[in-house]
XYZ file of C-alpha atoms in Angstrom:
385
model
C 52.045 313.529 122.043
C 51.634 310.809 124.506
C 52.563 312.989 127.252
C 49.852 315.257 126.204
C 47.066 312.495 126.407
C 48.614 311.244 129.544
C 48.146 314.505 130.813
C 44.688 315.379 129.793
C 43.845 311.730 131.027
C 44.718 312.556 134.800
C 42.893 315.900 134.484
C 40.050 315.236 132.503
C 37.497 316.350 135.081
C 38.714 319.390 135.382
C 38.691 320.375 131.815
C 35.361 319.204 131.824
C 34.263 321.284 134.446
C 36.307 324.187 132.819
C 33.936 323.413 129.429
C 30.824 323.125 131.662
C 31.506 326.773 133.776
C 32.028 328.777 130.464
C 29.008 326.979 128.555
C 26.897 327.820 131.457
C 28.104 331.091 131.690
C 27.766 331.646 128.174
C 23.579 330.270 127.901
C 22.958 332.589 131.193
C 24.293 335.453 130.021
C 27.218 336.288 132.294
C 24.789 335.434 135.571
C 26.394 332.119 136.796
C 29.758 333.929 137.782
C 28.643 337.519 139.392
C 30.333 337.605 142.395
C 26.551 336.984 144.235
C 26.326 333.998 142.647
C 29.306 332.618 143.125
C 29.189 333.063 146.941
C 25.598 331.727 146.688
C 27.278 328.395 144.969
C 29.637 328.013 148.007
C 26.885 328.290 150.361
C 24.658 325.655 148.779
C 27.426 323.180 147.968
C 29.482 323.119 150.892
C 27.583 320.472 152.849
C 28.215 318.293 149.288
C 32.396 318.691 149.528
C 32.104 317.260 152.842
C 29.549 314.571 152.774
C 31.279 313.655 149.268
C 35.250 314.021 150.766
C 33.333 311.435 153.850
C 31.894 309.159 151.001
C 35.393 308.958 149.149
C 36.706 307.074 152.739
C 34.351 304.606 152.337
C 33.976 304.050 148.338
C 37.810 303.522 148.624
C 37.603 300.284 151.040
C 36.510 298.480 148.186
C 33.644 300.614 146.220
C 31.480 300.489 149.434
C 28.712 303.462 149.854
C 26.856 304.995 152.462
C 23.091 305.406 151.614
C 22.211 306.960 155.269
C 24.156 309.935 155.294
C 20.846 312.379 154.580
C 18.821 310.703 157.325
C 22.000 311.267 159.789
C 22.114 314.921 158.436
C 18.136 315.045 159.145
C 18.551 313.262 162.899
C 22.082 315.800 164.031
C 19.976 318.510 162.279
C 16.282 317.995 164.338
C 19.130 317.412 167.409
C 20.758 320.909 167.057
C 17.132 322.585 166.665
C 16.246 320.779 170.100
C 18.990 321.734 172.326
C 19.770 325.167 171.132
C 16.348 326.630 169.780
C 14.392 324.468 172.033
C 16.180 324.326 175.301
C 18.184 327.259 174.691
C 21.798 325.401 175.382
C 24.940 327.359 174.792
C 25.677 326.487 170.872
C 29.550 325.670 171.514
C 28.093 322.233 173.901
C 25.224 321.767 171.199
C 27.571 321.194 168.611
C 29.675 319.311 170.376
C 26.937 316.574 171.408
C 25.696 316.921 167.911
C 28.995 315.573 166.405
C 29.724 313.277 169.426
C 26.183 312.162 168.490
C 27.595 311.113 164.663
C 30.463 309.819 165.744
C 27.913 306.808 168.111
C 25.962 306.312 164.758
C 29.184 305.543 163.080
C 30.328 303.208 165.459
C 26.672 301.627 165.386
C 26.996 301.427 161.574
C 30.547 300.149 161.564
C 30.292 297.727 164.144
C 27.809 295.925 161.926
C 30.277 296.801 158.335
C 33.477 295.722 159.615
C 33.129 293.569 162.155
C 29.641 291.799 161.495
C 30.237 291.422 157.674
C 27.054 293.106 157.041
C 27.376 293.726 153.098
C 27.399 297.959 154.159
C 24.755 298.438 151.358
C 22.214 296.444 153.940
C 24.041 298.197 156.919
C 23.586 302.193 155.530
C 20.060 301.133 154.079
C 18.754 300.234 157.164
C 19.994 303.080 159.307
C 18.554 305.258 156.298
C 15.752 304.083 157.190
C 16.024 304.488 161.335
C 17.987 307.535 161.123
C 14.945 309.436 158.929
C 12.903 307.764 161.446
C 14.100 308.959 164.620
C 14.618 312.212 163.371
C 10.775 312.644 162.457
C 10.314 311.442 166.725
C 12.674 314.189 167.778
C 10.598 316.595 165.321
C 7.179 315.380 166.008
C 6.895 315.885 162.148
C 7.048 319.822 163.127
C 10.473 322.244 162.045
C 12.302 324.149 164.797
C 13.412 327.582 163.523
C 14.926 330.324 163.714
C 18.357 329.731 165.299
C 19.845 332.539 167.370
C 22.115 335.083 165.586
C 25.066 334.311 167.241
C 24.963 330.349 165.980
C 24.198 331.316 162.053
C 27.289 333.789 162.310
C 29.905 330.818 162.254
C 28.600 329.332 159.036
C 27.035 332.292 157.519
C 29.017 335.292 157.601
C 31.928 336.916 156.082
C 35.742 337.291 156.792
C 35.503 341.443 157.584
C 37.855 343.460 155.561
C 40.158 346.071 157.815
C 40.446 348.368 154.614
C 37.981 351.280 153.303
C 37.243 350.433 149.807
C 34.401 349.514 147.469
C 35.903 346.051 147.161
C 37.310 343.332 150.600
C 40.828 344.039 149.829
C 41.894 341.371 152.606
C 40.100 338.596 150.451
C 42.170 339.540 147.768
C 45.455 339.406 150.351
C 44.544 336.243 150.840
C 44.224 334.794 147.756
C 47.575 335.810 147.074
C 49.110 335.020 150.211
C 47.458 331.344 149.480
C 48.709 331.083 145.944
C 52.744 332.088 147.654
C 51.878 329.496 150.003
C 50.942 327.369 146.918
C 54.170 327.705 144.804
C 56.880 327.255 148.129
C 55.249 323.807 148.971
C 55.362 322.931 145.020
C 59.009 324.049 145.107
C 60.127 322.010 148.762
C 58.142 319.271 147.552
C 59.919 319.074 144.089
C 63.397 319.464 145.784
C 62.188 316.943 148.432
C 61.464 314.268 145.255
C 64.698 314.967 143.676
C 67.079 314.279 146.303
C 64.962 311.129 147.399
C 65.733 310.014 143.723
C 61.994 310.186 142.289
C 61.487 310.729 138.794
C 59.964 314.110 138.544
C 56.935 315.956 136.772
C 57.643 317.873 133.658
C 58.882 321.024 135.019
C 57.047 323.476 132.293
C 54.315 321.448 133.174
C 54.337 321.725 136.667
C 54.980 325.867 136.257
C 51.796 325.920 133.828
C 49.487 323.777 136.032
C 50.907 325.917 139.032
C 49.841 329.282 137.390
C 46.761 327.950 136.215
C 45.424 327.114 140.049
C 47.122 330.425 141.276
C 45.255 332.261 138.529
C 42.015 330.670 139.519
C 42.424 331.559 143.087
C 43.495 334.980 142.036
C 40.354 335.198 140.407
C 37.901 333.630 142.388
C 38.904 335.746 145.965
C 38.942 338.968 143.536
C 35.310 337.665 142.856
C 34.317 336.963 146.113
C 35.912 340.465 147.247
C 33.551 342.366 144.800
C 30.577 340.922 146.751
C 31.266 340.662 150.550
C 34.202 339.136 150.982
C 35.566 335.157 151.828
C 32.279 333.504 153.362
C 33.273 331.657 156.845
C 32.117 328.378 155.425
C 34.966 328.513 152.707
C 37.056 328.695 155.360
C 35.766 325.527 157.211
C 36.004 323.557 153.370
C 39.397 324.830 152.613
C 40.357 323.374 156.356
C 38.459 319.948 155.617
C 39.671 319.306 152.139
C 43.575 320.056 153.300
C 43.112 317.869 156.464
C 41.692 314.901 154.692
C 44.019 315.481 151.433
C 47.116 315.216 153.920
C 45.511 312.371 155.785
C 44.795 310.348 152.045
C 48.155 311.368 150.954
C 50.877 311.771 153.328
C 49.675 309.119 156.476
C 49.816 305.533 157.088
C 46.188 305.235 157.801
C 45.421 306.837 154.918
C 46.960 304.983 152.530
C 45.418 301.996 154.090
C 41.958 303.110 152.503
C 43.509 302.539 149.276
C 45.382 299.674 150.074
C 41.943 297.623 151.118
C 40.282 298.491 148.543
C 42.938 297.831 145.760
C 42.798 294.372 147.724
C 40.913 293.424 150.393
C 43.136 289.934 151.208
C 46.498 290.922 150.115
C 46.302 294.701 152.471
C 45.140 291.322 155.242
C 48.115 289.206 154.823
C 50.238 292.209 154.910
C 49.683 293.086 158.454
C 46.860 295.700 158.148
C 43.912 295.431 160.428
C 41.279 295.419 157.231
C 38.566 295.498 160.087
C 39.328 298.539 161.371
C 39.880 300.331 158.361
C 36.548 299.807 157.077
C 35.191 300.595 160.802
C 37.276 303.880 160.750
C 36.050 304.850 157.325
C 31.918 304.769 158.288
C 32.677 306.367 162.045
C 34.479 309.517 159.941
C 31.004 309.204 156.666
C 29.020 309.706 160.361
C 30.991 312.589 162.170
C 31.146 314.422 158.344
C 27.880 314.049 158.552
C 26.692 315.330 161.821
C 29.196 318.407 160.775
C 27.015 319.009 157.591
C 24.006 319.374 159.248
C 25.211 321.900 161.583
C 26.267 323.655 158.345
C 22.554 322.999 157.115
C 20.861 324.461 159.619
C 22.831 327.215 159.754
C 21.848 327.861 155.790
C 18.401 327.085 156.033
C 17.888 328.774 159.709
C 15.368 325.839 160.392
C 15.664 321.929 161.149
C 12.894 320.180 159.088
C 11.978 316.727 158.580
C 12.320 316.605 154.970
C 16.293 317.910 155.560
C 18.959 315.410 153.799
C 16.842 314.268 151.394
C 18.902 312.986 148.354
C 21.894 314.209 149.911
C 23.733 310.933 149.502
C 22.959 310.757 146.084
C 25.255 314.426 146.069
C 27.832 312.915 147.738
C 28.006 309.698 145.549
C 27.696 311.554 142.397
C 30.530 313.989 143.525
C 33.146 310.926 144.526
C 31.935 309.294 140.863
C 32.255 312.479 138.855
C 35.357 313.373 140.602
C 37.109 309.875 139.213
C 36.742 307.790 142.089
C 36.493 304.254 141.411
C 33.212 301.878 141.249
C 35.509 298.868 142.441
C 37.599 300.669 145.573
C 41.221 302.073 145.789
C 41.007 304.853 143.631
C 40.137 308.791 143.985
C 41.753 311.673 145.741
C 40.056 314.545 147.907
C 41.051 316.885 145.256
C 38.979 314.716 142.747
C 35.838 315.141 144.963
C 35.627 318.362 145.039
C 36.177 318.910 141.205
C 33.587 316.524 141.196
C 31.275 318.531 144.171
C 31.806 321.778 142.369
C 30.922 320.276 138.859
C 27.747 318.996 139.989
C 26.871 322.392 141.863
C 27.832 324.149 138.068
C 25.470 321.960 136.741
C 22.693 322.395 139.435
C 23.311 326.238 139.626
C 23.265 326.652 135.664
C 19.852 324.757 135.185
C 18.236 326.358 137.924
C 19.159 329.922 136.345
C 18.072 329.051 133.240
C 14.599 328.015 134.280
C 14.923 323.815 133.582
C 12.486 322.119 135.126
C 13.934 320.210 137.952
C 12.410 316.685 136.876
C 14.801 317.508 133.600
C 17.946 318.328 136.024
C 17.368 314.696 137.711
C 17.503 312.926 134.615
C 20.623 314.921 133.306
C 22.324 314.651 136.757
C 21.492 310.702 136.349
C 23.109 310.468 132.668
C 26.239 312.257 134.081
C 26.592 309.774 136.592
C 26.266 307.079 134.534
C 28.636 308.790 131.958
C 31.216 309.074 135.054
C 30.534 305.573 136.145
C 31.097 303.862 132.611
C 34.095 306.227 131.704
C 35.869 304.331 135.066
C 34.689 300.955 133.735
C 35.331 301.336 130.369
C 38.589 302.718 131.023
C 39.846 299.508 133.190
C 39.003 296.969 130.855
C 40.829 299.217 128.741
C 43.937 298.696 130.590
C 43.484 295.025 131.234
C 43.201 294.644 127.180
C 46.550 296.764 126.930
């Protein structure tokens, strides 16, 4: 029995997302998982997974946020629009100032965080602020659109199927192919435990929790197949969320994050550089972010002044939801974008069913406080026990 709470504990998210997909599903009739939609979810959420897996770097230095990531999205954004609409530049270089360009504004915002002492709070407010404004100069207030064809292609199409049928039978080789993948890296990194002398999962639970996420993927690249396919930008998540999962995980670097923000002094006496953890942490929120707004233009086919808005409320939520921690050192990639996809089941859901979108910002807003009190609550839990 207590292995059974301790279990639904560490997964508690993701039953609640479960409980959340199938009651949506259930109000709007079937519509929230036809394969259109479900594509359509992808495409509106991705620029959340990786503003939100970008936030999780910084909220785990010590519960530290980033409130300027939509004005940076806004600035790269009105930048793209300029040098490829605009001056016509070949879209390989744009991009390549663009996230150059995110990667200075992170160094100009974690100069100030890590080395200034700037409470980051003050820091991200401001360039809020300066970012949003900039990006209105650039725009002259006006929005650049369209892009060429050959730009929205990279985020916006489809992985093409080399089979005749009325479904994309290579989406559904892939699925599989990823779920093999799956299970052999489960199985070398169980033996790899065992010999090393770890004490190791519950092996019926690791099979069930094994064919669970296989079955998922199963299902989901069947789904996508029935419309047109794996979407490009699925493609570019899957390759984030792996990178920074192994970089979190399995690196020295990354475990630093955690190690700061467990405790700031102690990760200081112990020989890490605490300065330029937190420096590395907003340079990476900014380059995140200057890829998300190439993704955003992409969707939207425009760069307008009011882009970004709210987005780092997305993000924040996401890391929250997800079971990152309000005081630093806790949360995993993984978490995020449970989190990311929960909050784009919830957006997706309402917006089928008609709510009025004043009534989705106050139910967003009681989520994240649920999220936010279920992490508190839970630690002076602990301390009691």
């Amino acid at each position: 029995m207590d292995r059974a709470k301790e279990i639904l504990k560490r997964n508690t998210m993701l039953v609640a997302l479960l409980v959340i997909t199938l009651f949506f599903a259930f109000l709007t009739g079937g519509t929230l998982l036809v394969p259109r939609n479900v594509t359509n979810l992808i495409a509106q959420n991705g620029y959340v997974v990786v503003l939100a897996v970008g936030m999780l770097m910084c909220i785990l230095t010590g519960g530290n946020i980033d409130l300027s990531v939509g004005s940076v999205v806004a600035l790269v954004g009105a930048l793209a629009g300029t040098l490829i609409v605009n001056k016509g530049m070949n879209i390989w270089l744009a991009m390549v100032i663009c996230l150059v360009a995110g990667i200075l504004i992170g160094i100009w915002q974690g100069f100030w965080i890590a080395y200034i002492r700037i409470p980051a709070f003050i820091v991200t407010l401001a360039g809020m602020l300066l970012w949003r404004g900039v990006a209105l100069i650039i725009l002259d207030g006006l929005t650049i659109s369209p892009f060429p064809e050959n730009y929205l292609n990279l985020f916006n199409s489809y992985i093409p199927d080399i089979f005749e049928s009325n479904i994309n039978i290579l989406s559904v080789i892939i699925g599989f192919l990823v779920c093999v993948v799956y299970i052999i890296f489960q199985f070398i990194n169980r033996m790899k435990l065992r010999r090393k002398g770890y004490s190791l999962e519950n092996l019926i639970f690791t099979i069930v929790k094994t064919a669970i996420i296989c079955l998922a993927v199963m299902v989901l690249s069947y789904t996508l197949a029935k419309h047109e396919g794996i979407p490009a930008i699925l493609i570019l998540l899957a390759v984030v969320v792996f990178l920074y999962s192994y970089f979190t995980k399995k690196t020295v670097p990354g475990r630093y994050l955690y190690a700061v923000g467990g405790n700031e002094k102690a990760a200081k006496l112990s020989g890490i550089n605490t300065n330029k953890v937190l420096f590395f942490a907003y340079v990476n929120m900014a380059f995140l972010s200057a890829l998300a707004a190439l993704m955003c233009v992409a969707r939207f086919n425009s760069a307008a002044p009011t882009a970004g808005t709210n987005y780092e409320m997305d993000a924040i939520g996401s890391c929250y939801i997800g079971g990152a921690s309000a005081y630093g050192g806790i949360g995993s990639v993984a978490g995020v974008v449970i989190g990311a996809i929960f909050m784009g089941v919830l957006n997706n859901g309402m917006s089928i069913m008609g709510i009025d979108s004043n009534v989705q910002k106050a139910v967003k807003g009681l989520v994240l406080l649920a999220a936010v009190a279920f992490d508190v609550l839970s630690k002076k839990r602990g301390k009691i026990a």
